[in-house]
CSV table of C-alpha atoms (C1' of nucleotides) in Angstrom, one decimal:
chain,number,residue,atom,x,y,z
Q,1,MET,CA,-23.3,-45.1,77.1
Q,2,ASP,CA,-24.7,-46.4,80.3
Q,3,GLU,CA,-22.6,-44.1,82.4
Q,4,LYS,CA,-24.1,-41.3,80.4
Q,5,ALA,CA,-27.5,-42.4,81.2
Q,6,ASP,CA,-26.6,-42.1,84.9
Q,7,LYS,CA,-25.1,-38.7,84.5
Q,8,GLU,CA,-27.8,-37.2,82.3
Q,9,GLY,CA,-30.9,-38.8,83.6
Q,10,GLY,CA,-33.5,-39.6,81.1
Q,11,GLU,CA,-31.8,-38.3,78.0
Q,12,LEU,CA,-30.4,-41.6,76.8
Q,13,LYS,CA,-33.9,-43.0,76.9
Q,14,VAL,CA,-35.1,-40.7,74.2
Q,15,VAL,CA,-34.6,-43.3,71.6
Q,16,MET,CA,-34.3,-46.5,73.6
Q,17,VAL,CA,-37.4,-46.4,75.7
Q,18,VAL,CA,-39.6,-45.9,72.8
Q,19,SER,CA,-38.0,-48.6,70.8
Q,20,GLU,CA,-37.9,-51.2,73.6
Q,21,GLY,CA,-39.7,-54.5,73.5
Q,22,LEU,CA,-41.3,-55.9,70.4
Q,23,GLU,CA,-40.5,-52.9,68.2
Q,24,GLN,CA,-36.8,-52.7,68.9
Q,25,LYS,CA,-35.6,-55.5,66.7
Q,26,ARG,CA,-37.6,-54.0,63.9
Q,27,ASN,CA,-36.0,-50.6,64.3
Q,28,VAL,CA,-32.6,-52.1,64.4
Q,29,ALA,CA,-33.3,-54.0,61.3
Q,30,TRP,CA,-34.6,-50.9,59.6
Q,31,ARG,CA,-31.3,-49.2,60.3
Q,32,THR,CA,-29.4,-52.1,59.0
Q,33,PHE,CA,-31.6,-52.0,55.9
Q,34,LEU,CA,-30.9,-48.4,55.3
Q,35,THR,CA,-27.2,-48.8,55.7
Q,36,ALA,CA,-26.9,-51.8,53.6
Q,37,HIS,CA,-28.8,-50.1,50.8
Q,38,ALA,CA,-26.6,-47.0,51.0
Q,39,VAL,CA,-23.4,-49.0,51.0
Q,40,ALA,CA,-24.4,-51.4,48.2
Q,41,ILE,CA,-25.7,-48.6,46.0
Q,42,GLU,CA,-22.6,-46.5,46.5
Q,43,LYS,CA,-20.3,-49.4,45.5
Q,44,ILE,CA,-22.4,-50.5,42.5
Q,45,GLU,CA,-22.6,-46.9,41.2
Q,46,ARG,CA,-18.9,-46.7,41.5
Q,47,ASP,CA,-18.4,-49.9,39.5
Q,48,LEU,CA,-20.7,-48.5,36.8
Q,49,ALA,CA,-18.9,-45.2,36.7
Q,50,GLU,CA,-15.5,-46.9,36.5
Q,51,ALA,CA,-16.6,-49.1,33.7
Q,52,GLU,CA,-18.0,-46.1,31.9
Q,53,VAL,CA,-21.4,-47.6,31.4
Q,54,LEU,CA,-24.9,-46.2,32.3
Q,55,PRO,CA,-25.6,-45.0,35.8
Q,56,LEU,CA,-28.5,-46.6,37.7
Q,57,SER,CA,-31.0,-43.9,37.0
Q,58,TRP,CA,-30.5,-44.2,33.2
Q,59,TYR,CA,-30.4,-48.0,33.4
Q,60,ASP,CA,-33.7,-48.0,35.2
Q,61,VAL,CA,-35.4,-45.8,32.6
Q,62,LEU,CA,-34.1,-47.8,29.7
Q,63,LEU,CA,-34.9,-51.2,31.3
Q,64,ALA,CA,-38.4,-50.1,31.9
Q,65,LEU,CA,-38.7,-49.2,28.3
Q,66,TYR,CA,-37.1,-52.4,27.3
Q,67,GLU,CA,-39.6,-54.4,29.3
Q,68,ALA,CA,-42.6,-52.5,27.9
Q,69,PRO,CA,-44.7,-53.5,24.9
Q,70,ASP,CA,-42.9,-52.1,21.7
Q,71,HIS,CA,-40.2,-50.8,24.0
Q,72,LYS,CA,-42.2,-47.6,24.6
Q,73,LEU,CA,-44.0,-46.0,27.5
Q,74,ARG,CA,-45.9,-42.8,28.1
Q,75,MET,CA,-44.1,-40.4,30.3
Q,76,HIS,CA,-46.4,-40.8,33.3
Q,77,GLU,CA,-46.2,-44.6,33.1
Q,78,LEU,CA,-42.4,-44.4,33.0
Q,79,ALA,CA,-42.5,-42.0,36.0
Q,80,GLY,CA,-44.6,-44.5,37.9
Q,81,ALA,CA,-42.4,-47.5,36.9
Q,82,ILE,CA,-39.2,-46.0,38.2
Q,83,LEU,CA,-40.7,-44.0,41.1
Q,84,VAL,CA,-39.7,-40.5,40.1
Q,85,THR,CA,-41.9,-37.4,39.9
Q,86,ARG,CA,-43.1,-36.3,36.5
Q,87,GLY,CA,-41.1,-33.1,36.8
Q,88,GLY,CA,-37.9,-35.1,37.5
Q,89,LEU,CA,-38.7,-37.5,34.7
Q,90,THR,CA,-39.0,-34.7,32.1
Q,91,ARG,CA,-35.4,-33.7,32.7
Q,92,LEU,CA,-34.0,-37.2,33.1
Q,93,VAL,CA,-35.6,-38.2,29.8
Q,94,ALA,CA,-34.3,-35.1,28.2
Q,95,ARG,CA,-30.7,-35.9,29.2
Q,96,ILE,CA,-31.0,-39.5,28.0
Q,97,GLU,CA,-32.6,-38.4,24.7
Q,98,LYS,CA,-29.8,-36.0,24.2
Q,99,ALA,CA,-27.4,-39.0,24.5
Q,100,GLY,CA,-29.5,-40.7,21.8
Q,101,LEU,CA,-30.5,-43.7,24.0
Q,102,LEU,CA,-34.2,-43.0,23.7
Q,103,SER,CA,-36.5,-40.8,21.6
Q,104,ARG,CA,-39.7,-39.0,22.3
Q,105,GLU,CA,-42.6,-39.2,19.9
Q,106,PRO,CA,-46.1,-37.8,20.3
Q,107,ASP,CA,-48.9,-40.2,21.1
Q,108,PRO,CA,-51.4,-40.2,18.1
Q,109,ALA,CA,-54.2,-41.1,20.5
Q,110,ASP,CA,-53.7,-38.3,23.0
Q,111,GLY,CA,-52.4,-34.9,22.0
Q,112,ARG,CA,-51.1,-34.2,25.5
Q,113,GLY,CA,-49.0,-37.4,25.6
Q,114,LEU,CA,-45.6,-38.5,24.6
Q,115,HIS,CA,-44.0,-41.9,24.2
Q,116,ALA,CA,-40.5,-42.4,25.3
Q,117,VAL,CA,-39.1,-45.1,22.9
Q,118,LEU,CA,-35.9,-47.1,23.3
Q,119,THR,CA,-33.5,-46.6,20.5
Q,120,GLY,CA,-31.1,-49.1,19.1
Q,121,GLU,CA,-28.3,-47.3,20.7
Q,122,GLY,CA,-30.2,-47.4,24.0
Q,123,LEU,CA,-30.5,-51.2,23.7
Q,124,GLU,CA,-26.8,-51.4,23.0
Q,125,SER,CA,-26.1,-49.4,26.2
Q,126,LEU,CA,-28.4,-51.6,28.2
Q,127,ARG,CA,-26.5,-54.6,26.8
Q,128,SER,CA,-23.1,-53.3,27.7
Q,129,THR,CA,-24.2,-52.1,31.1
Q,130,TRP,CA,-25.9,-55.3,32.3
Q,131,PRO,CA,-22.8,-57.4,32.9
Q,132,VAL,CA,-21.2,-54.7,35.0
Q,133,TYR,CA,-24.4,-54.2,36.9
Q,134,ALA,CA,-24.9,-57.9,37.4
Q,135,GLY,CA,-21.3,-58.2,38.6
Q,136,GLY,CA,-21.9,-55.4,41.1
Q,137,ILE,CA,-25.1,-57.0,42.4
Q,138,ALA,CA,-23.3,-60.3,42.9
Q,139,GLU,CA,-20.3,-58.8,44.5
Q,140,HIS,CA,-21.9,-56.4,46.8
Q,141,PHE,CA,-25.2,-58.1,47.6
Q,142,GLY,CA,-25.9,-61.6,46.3
Q,143,ARG,CA,-22.6,-63.1,47.2
Q,144,HIS,CA,-23.2,-62.5,50.9
Q,145,LEU,CA,-26.6,-64.1,51.2
Q,146,THR,CA,-27.7,-67.7,51.3
Q,147,ASP,CA,-30.3,-69.0,48.9
Q,148,GLU,CA,-32.8,-69.2,51.8
Q,149,GLU,CA,-32.0,-65.6,52.9
Q,150,VAL,CA,-32.6,-64.4,49.4
Q,151,GLU,CA,-36.0,-66.1,49.3
Q,152,VAL,CA,-37.0,-64.7,52.7
Q,153,LEU,CA,-35.9,-61.2,51.9
Q,154,ASP,CA,-37.6,-61.2,48.5
Q,155,ARG,CA,-40.9,-62.6,49.8
Q,156,ALA,CA,-41.0,-60.3,52.9
Q,157,LEU,CA,-40.2,-57.1,51.0
Q,158,ARG,CA,-42.7,-58.0,48.2
Q,159,ARG,CA,-45.4,-58.4,50.9
Q,160,MET,CA,-44.4,-54.9,52.1
Q,161,LEU,CA,-44.6,-53.5,48.7
Q,162,ALA,CA,-48.0,-55.0,48.0
Q,163,ALA,CA,-49.3,-53.4,51.2
Q,164,ALA,CA,-47.8,-50.1,50.1
Q,165,ARG,CA,-49.6,-50.2,46.8
Q,166,GLU,CA,-52.9,-50.6,48.5
Q,167,GLY,CA,-52.5,-48.2,51.4
C,1,MET,CA,-42.9,-61.1,26.7
C,2,ASP,CA,-42.3,-64.6,25.2
C,3,GLU,CA,-44.0,-63.6,22.0
C,4,LYS,CA,-41.6,-60.7,21.8
C,5,ALA,CA,-38.7,-63.1,22.1
C,6,ASP,CA,-39.9,-65.0,19.1
C,7,LYS,CA,-40.4,-61.8,17.1
C,8,GLU,CA,-37.3,-60.1,18.0
C,9,GLY,CA,-34.8,-62.8,18.2
C,10,GLY,CA,-32.1,-62.5,20.8
C,11,GLU,CA,-33.0,-59.0,22.1
C,12,LEU,CA,-35.1,-60.1,25.0
C,13,LYS,CA,-32.3,-62.2,26.2
C,14,VAL,CA,-30.1,-59.3,26.9
C,15,VAL,CA,-31.1,-59.3,30.4
C,16,MET,CA,-32.5,-62.7,30.9
C,17,VAL,CA,-29.8,-64.9,29.6
C,18,VAL,CA,-27.2,-63.4,31.8
C,19,SER,CA,-29.3,-63.5,34.8
C,20,GLU,CA,-30.4,-67.1,34.4
C,21,GLY,CA,-29.7,-69.9,36.8
C,22,LEU,CA,-28.3,-69.4,40.2
C,23,GLU,CA,-28.0,-65.7,39.9
C,24,GLN,CA,-31.5,-64.9,38.8
C,25,LYS,CA,-33.2,-65.1,42.1
C,26,ARG,CA,-30.6,-62.8,43.6
C,27,ASN,CA,-31.1,-60.2,40.9
C,28,VAL,CA,-34.8,-60.3,41.4
C,29,ALA,CA,-34.4,-59.9,45.1
C,30,TRP,CA,-32.0,-57.0,44.5
C,31,ARG,CA,-34.7,-55.2,42.5
C,32,THR,CA,-37.3,-55.9,45.2
C,33,PHE,CA,-34.8,-54.6,47.7
C,34,LEU,CA,-34.3,-51.4,45.7
C,35,THR,CA,-38.0,-50.8,45.2
C,36,ALA,CA,-38.9,-51.6,48.8
C,37,HIS,CA,-36.3,-49.1,50.0
C,38,ALA,CA,-37.5,-46.4,47.7
C,39,VAL,CA,-41.1,-46.8,48.6
C,40,ALA,CA,-40.5,-47.0,52.4
C,41,ILE,CA,-38.2,-44.0,52.4
C,42,GLU,CA,-40.7,-41.9,50.4
C,43,LYS,CA,-43.5,-42.7,52.7
C,44,ILE,CA,-41.6,-42.1,55.9
C,45,GLU,CA,-40.1,-38.8,54.6
C,46,ARG,CA,-43.7,-37.8,53.8
C,47,ASP,CA,-44.8,-38.6,57.3
C,48,LEU,CA,-42.0,-36.6,58.8
C,49,ALA,CA,-42.7,-33.6,56.6
C,50,GLU,CA,-46.4,-33.7,57.4
C,51,ALA,CA,-45.7,-33.8,61.1
C,52,GLU,CA,-43.2,-30.9,60.6
C,53,VAL,CA,-40.4,-32.7,62.4
C,54,LEU,CA,-36.8,-33.4,61.2
C,55,PRO,CA,-36.1,-34.9,57.8
C,56,LEU,CA,-34.1,-38.1,57.8
C,57,SER,CA,-30.8,-36.5,56.8
C,58,TRP,CA,-31.0,-34.1,59.8
C,59,TYR,CA,-32.2,-36.9,62.1
C,60,ASP,CA,-29.3,-39.1,61.1
C,61,VAL,CA,-26.8,-36.4,61.9
C,62,LEU,CA,-28.3,-35.6,65.3
C,63,LEU,CA,-28.7,-39.2,66.2
C,64,ALA,CA,-25.1,-39.9,65.4
C,65,LEU,CA,-24.1,-37.0,67.7
C,66,TYR,CA,-26.5,-38.2,70.4
C,67,GLU,CA,-24.9,-41.6,70.4
C,68,ALA,CA,-21.4,-40.3,70.5
C,69,PRO,CA,-19.4,-39.7,73.7
C,70,ASP,CA,-20.3,-36.3,75.0
C,71,HIS,CA,-22.7,-35.9,72.2
C,72,LYS,CA,-20.0,-34.6,69.9
C,73,LEU,CA,-18.1,-35.9,66.9
C,74,ARG,CA,-15.4,-34.6,64.6
C,75,MET,CA,-16.6,-33.7,61.1
C,76,HIS,CA,-14.9,-36.6,59.4
C,77,GLU,CA,-16.2,-39.1,61.9
C,78,LEU,CA,-19.7,-37.8,61.4
C,79,ALA,CA,-19.3,-38.0,57.6
C,80,GLY,CA,-18.3,-41.6,58.0
C,81,ALA,CA,-21.1,-42.4,60.4
C,82,ILE,CA,-23.8,-41.2,58.1
C,83,LEU,CA,-22.2,-42.1,54.8
C,84,VAL,CA,-21.9,-38.6,53.3
C,85,THR,CA,-18.9,-37.0,51.7
C,86,ARG,CA,-17.1,-34.4,53.7
C,87,GLY,CA,-18.1,-31.7,51.2
C,88,GLY,CA,-21.7,-32.6,51.6
C,89,LEU,CA,-21.4,-32.7,55.3
C,90,THR,CA,-20.0,-29.2,55.6
C,91,ARG,CA,-23.2,-27.8,54.1
C,92,LEU,CA,-25.5,-30.1,55.9
C,93,VAL,CA,-24.0,-29.3,59.2
C,94,ALA,CA,-24.1,-25.6,58.3
C,95,ARG,CA,-27.8,-25.8,57.8
C,96,ILE,CA,-28.4,-27.7,61.0
C,97,GLU,CA,-26.3,-25.3,62.9
C,98,LYS,CA,-28.2,-22.3,61.5
C,99,ALA,CA,-31.3,-23.9,62.9
C,100,GLY,CA,-29.6,-24.1,66.3
C,101,LEU,CA,-29.7,-27.9,66.6
C,102,LEU,CA,-26.0,-28.3,66.8
C,103,SER,CA,-22.9,-26.1,67.2
C,104,ARG,CA,-19.4,-26.3,65.9
C,105,GLU,CA,-16.5,-25.8,68.1
C,106,PRO,CA,-12.8,-26.1,67.4
C,107,ASP,CA,-10.9,-29.2,68.6
C,108,PRO,CA,-8.3,-28.0,71.1
C,109,ALA,CA,-6.2,-31.1,70.3
C,110,ASP,CA,-6.1,-30.5,66.5
C,111,GLY,CA,-6.1,-27.0,65.0
C,112,ARG,CA,-7.6,-28.4,61.7
C,113,GLY,CA,-10.5,-30.1,63.3
C,114,LEU,CA,-14.0,-29.2,64.5
C,115,HIS,CA,-16.4,-30.9,66.7
C,116,ALA,CA,-20.1,-30.9,65.9
C,117,VAL,CA,-21.9,-30.8,69.2
C,118,LEU,CA,-25.6,-31.6,69.9
C,119,THR,CA,-27.4,-28.7,71.5
C,120,GLY,CA,-30.3,-28.9,73.9
C,121,GLU,CA,-32.6,-27.7,71.1
C,122,GLY,CA,-31.2,-30.5,68.9
C,123,LEU,CA,-32.0,-33.0,71.6
C,124,GLU,CA,-35.4,-31.7,71.8
C,125,SER,CA,-35.9,-32.0,68.1
C,126,LEU,CA,-34.6,-35.6,68.2
C,127,ARG,CA,-37.1,-36.3,71.0
C,128,SER,CA,-40.1,-34.9,69.0
C,129,THR,CA,-39.1,-36.5,65.8
C,130,TRP,CA,-38.6,-40.0,67.1
C,131,PRO,CA,-42.2,-41.0,67.7
C,132,VAL,CA,-43.1,-40.0,64.2
C,133,TYR,CA,-40.2,-41.8,62.7
C,134,ALA,CA,-40.8,-44.9,64.8
C,135,GLY,CA,-44.4,-44.8,63.6
C,136,GLY,CA,-43.3,-44.6,60.0
C,137,ILE,CA,-40.9,-47.5,60.4
C,138,ALA,CA,-43.6,-49.6,62.0
C,139,GLU,CA,-46.3,-48.7,59.5
C,140,HIS,CA,-44.3,-48.9,56.3
C,141,PHE,CA,-41.7,-51.6,57.2
C,142,GLY,CA,-41.9,-53.5,60.5
C,143,ARG,CA,-45.6,-54.2,60.4
C,144,HIS,CA,-45.3,-56.3,57.3
C,145,LEU,CA,-42.6,-58.6,58.5
C,146,THR,CA,-42.7,-61.5,60.8
C,147,ASP,CA,-40.3,-61.8,63.7
C,148,GLU,CA,-38.3,-64.4,61.9
C,149,GLU,CA,-38.1,-62.4,58.7
C,150,VAL,CA,-36.8,-59.4,60.7
C,151,GLU,CA,-34.1,-61.6,62.2
C,152,VAL,CA,-33.1,-63.1,58.9
C,153,LEU,CA,-33.0,-59.8,57.2
C,154,ASP,CA,-31.0,-58.1,59.9
C,155,ARG,CA,-28.5,-60.9,60.1
C,156,ALA,CA,-28.0,-61.3,56.4
C,157,LEU,CA,-27.6,-57.6,55.7
C,158,ARG,CA,-25.2,-57.2,58.6
C,159,ARG,CA,-23.1,-59.9,57.1
C,160,MET,CA,-23.1,-58.0,53.9
C,161,LEU,CA,-22.1,-54.8,55.6
C,162,ALA,CA,-19.3,-56.5,57.4
C,163,ALA,CA,-17.9,-57.8,54.1
C,164,ALA,CA,-18.2,-54.3,52.6
C,165,ARG,CA,-16.2,-52.8,55.4
C,166,GLU,CA,-13.4,-55.2,54.8
C,167,GLY,CA,-13.4,-55.2,51.0
T,1,DT,C1',14.4,-28.2,62.2
T,2,DA,C1',13.1,-27.6,57.4
T,3,DA,C1',10.8,-29.6,53.6
T,4,DA,C1',7.6,-32.9,51.9
T,5,DA,C1',3.8,-35.5,52.5
T,6,DC,C1',-0.5,-35.8,54.4
T,7,DC,C1',-5.0,-34.7,56.5
T,8,DA,C1',-9.2,-31.7,57.9
T,9,DG,C1',-12.6,-29.0,56.4
T,10,DT,C1',-14.4,-25.6,53.0
T,11,DT,C1',-15.9,-23.9,48.6
T,12,DG,C1',-16.6,-23.5,43.3
T,13,DT,C1',-19.1,-25.8,40.1
T,14,DA,C1',-22.1,-28.9,37.9
T,15,DG,C1',-25.7,-32.1,38.2
T,16,DA,C1',-29.9,-33.9,39.8
T,17,DT,C1',-34.4,-33.9,42.4
T,18,DA,C1',-38.8,-32.3,44.4
T,19,DC,C1',-42.7,-29.0,44.6
T,20,DA,C1',-45.7,-26.0,42.7
T,21,DA,C1',-47.5,-23.2,39.1
T,22,DC,C1',-48.4,-23.2,34.3
T,23,DG,C1',-50.3,-24.0,29.3
T,24,DA,C1',-52.2,-27.3,26.3
T,25,DA,C1',-55.3,-31.1,25.5
T,26,DT,C1',-58.9,-34.2,26.9
T,27,DT,C1',-62.9,-35.8,29.5
T,28,DG,C1',-67.1,-35.3,31.9
T,29,DC,C1',-71.3,-33.0,33.1
T,30,DT,C1',-75.4,-30.7,32.0
P,1,DA,C1',-72.5,-28.3,22.1
P,2,DG,C1',-70.2,-25.8,25.8
P,3,DC,C1',-68.1,-25.0,30.1
P,4,DA,C1',-65.7,-27.0,34.2
P,5,DA,C1',-62.7,-30.2,36.0
P,6,DT,C1',-59.0,-33.2,35.2
P,7,DT,C1',-54.8,-34.9,33.2
P,8,DC,C1',-50.3,-34.5,30.7
P,9,DG,C1',-45.9,-32.9,30.4
P,10,DT,C1',-42.9,-28.8,31.1
P,11,DT,C1',-40.6,-25.2,33.6
P,12,DG,C1',-39.2,-21.8,37.5
P,13,DT,C1',-37.3,-22.1,41.8
P,14,DA,C1',-35.2,-23.9,45.8
P,15,DT,C1',-32.6,-27.8,47.9
P,16,DC,C1',-29.3,-30.9,48.1
P,17,DT,C1',-25.3,-33.7,46.7
P,18,DA,C1',-20.8,-35.1,44.7
P,19,DC,C1',-16.3,-34.1,42.9
P,20,DA,C1',-12.2,-31.7,42.7
P,21,DA,C1',-9.4,-27.9,43.8
P,22,DC,C1',-7.9,-25.2,47.6
P,23,DT,C1',-6.3,-23.3,52.4
P,24,DG,C1',-4.4,-24.1,56.6
P,25,DG,C1',-2.7,-27.3,60.1
P,26,DT,C1',-0.1,-31.5,61.4
P,27,DT,C1',3.0,-35.4,60.9
P,28,DT,C1',6.9,-37.6,58.8
P,29,DT,C1',11.4,-37.8,57.4
P,30,DA,C1',15.9,-36.7,56.2
DNA sequence: TAAAACCAGTTGTAGATACAACGAATTGCT
DNA sequence: AGCAATTCGTTGTATCTACAACTGGTTTTA
């Protein structure tokens, strides 16, 4: 790489120069963060698929409903909770409804609105998925971190999220 | 939530019971990790789109080429470097090639193989994209973390990745 | 050296997502 | 009350991705 810098003049510096000094460690950490996320997600999704339980996108929807009052949420609330656009949510919810894991019912208080409601079957799926998911999290994520690292990571990323919600 | 547990018996415990004790903090941290990733990526992609520079998927490909010897990689090496399936890479590379930012040339040493090679125009795009990307990383990620947190996060996630490569 | 096994990259197909435009319903303003 | 602006959810369209089957090239092995 250094030989290349000699041969090609400034080219190598495209990335390096800008990321030198104080910023560099943060950029390296960002890349680690991205890769770690991609690898962990890939492995966990594979575990879920092999066990024939819910994929993460379905699990997220149903868990959000589970955690909501009366196990129901308006579509736009659900979209906000799982960070999907409303357009995407319409189709995602339609697929999950077709599988019988949630139902849609009109909101009596607002003629425009719908509630997505967790069904008994949906709860059952959540129940059977969780152990597999928990196993994946432990195996591909938690197992490799010390207690202290977990705390630092959680605290730091929460601070980041709080800032994102304001900005 | 606790009232709900009283009313509905064991249901609330579906998730909580299993994740109690030692594991719980790790599961909470995992969720934070997922959300933080989703939010940061979303904001950075938006920055890139607004500045009309390369999206992350293209940037990743071109950066991998940039960092490779002679700025070229075999397709399967590239697929491994950016964590995409070969099928997906074929199309991604085709799009980038159509934009003139890389070229494909046969490998003289292996009739099956192709090299993806960074072009001058590709290097130029990398150059113009990086400041925007770096700004996004700083704004939506690095800015919110202390030096020590950055180090802990990088070290911990690297350890996780090392384990993933072996397992 | 011939056949079998393997590997590289592509392509058909299906699935999933975002963006923008839309119709229906509600809210706010005057 | 009545009209404009906003909000809600859906849908058309374009992109993008994964999986699996496939073609052609290479390596292994008998």
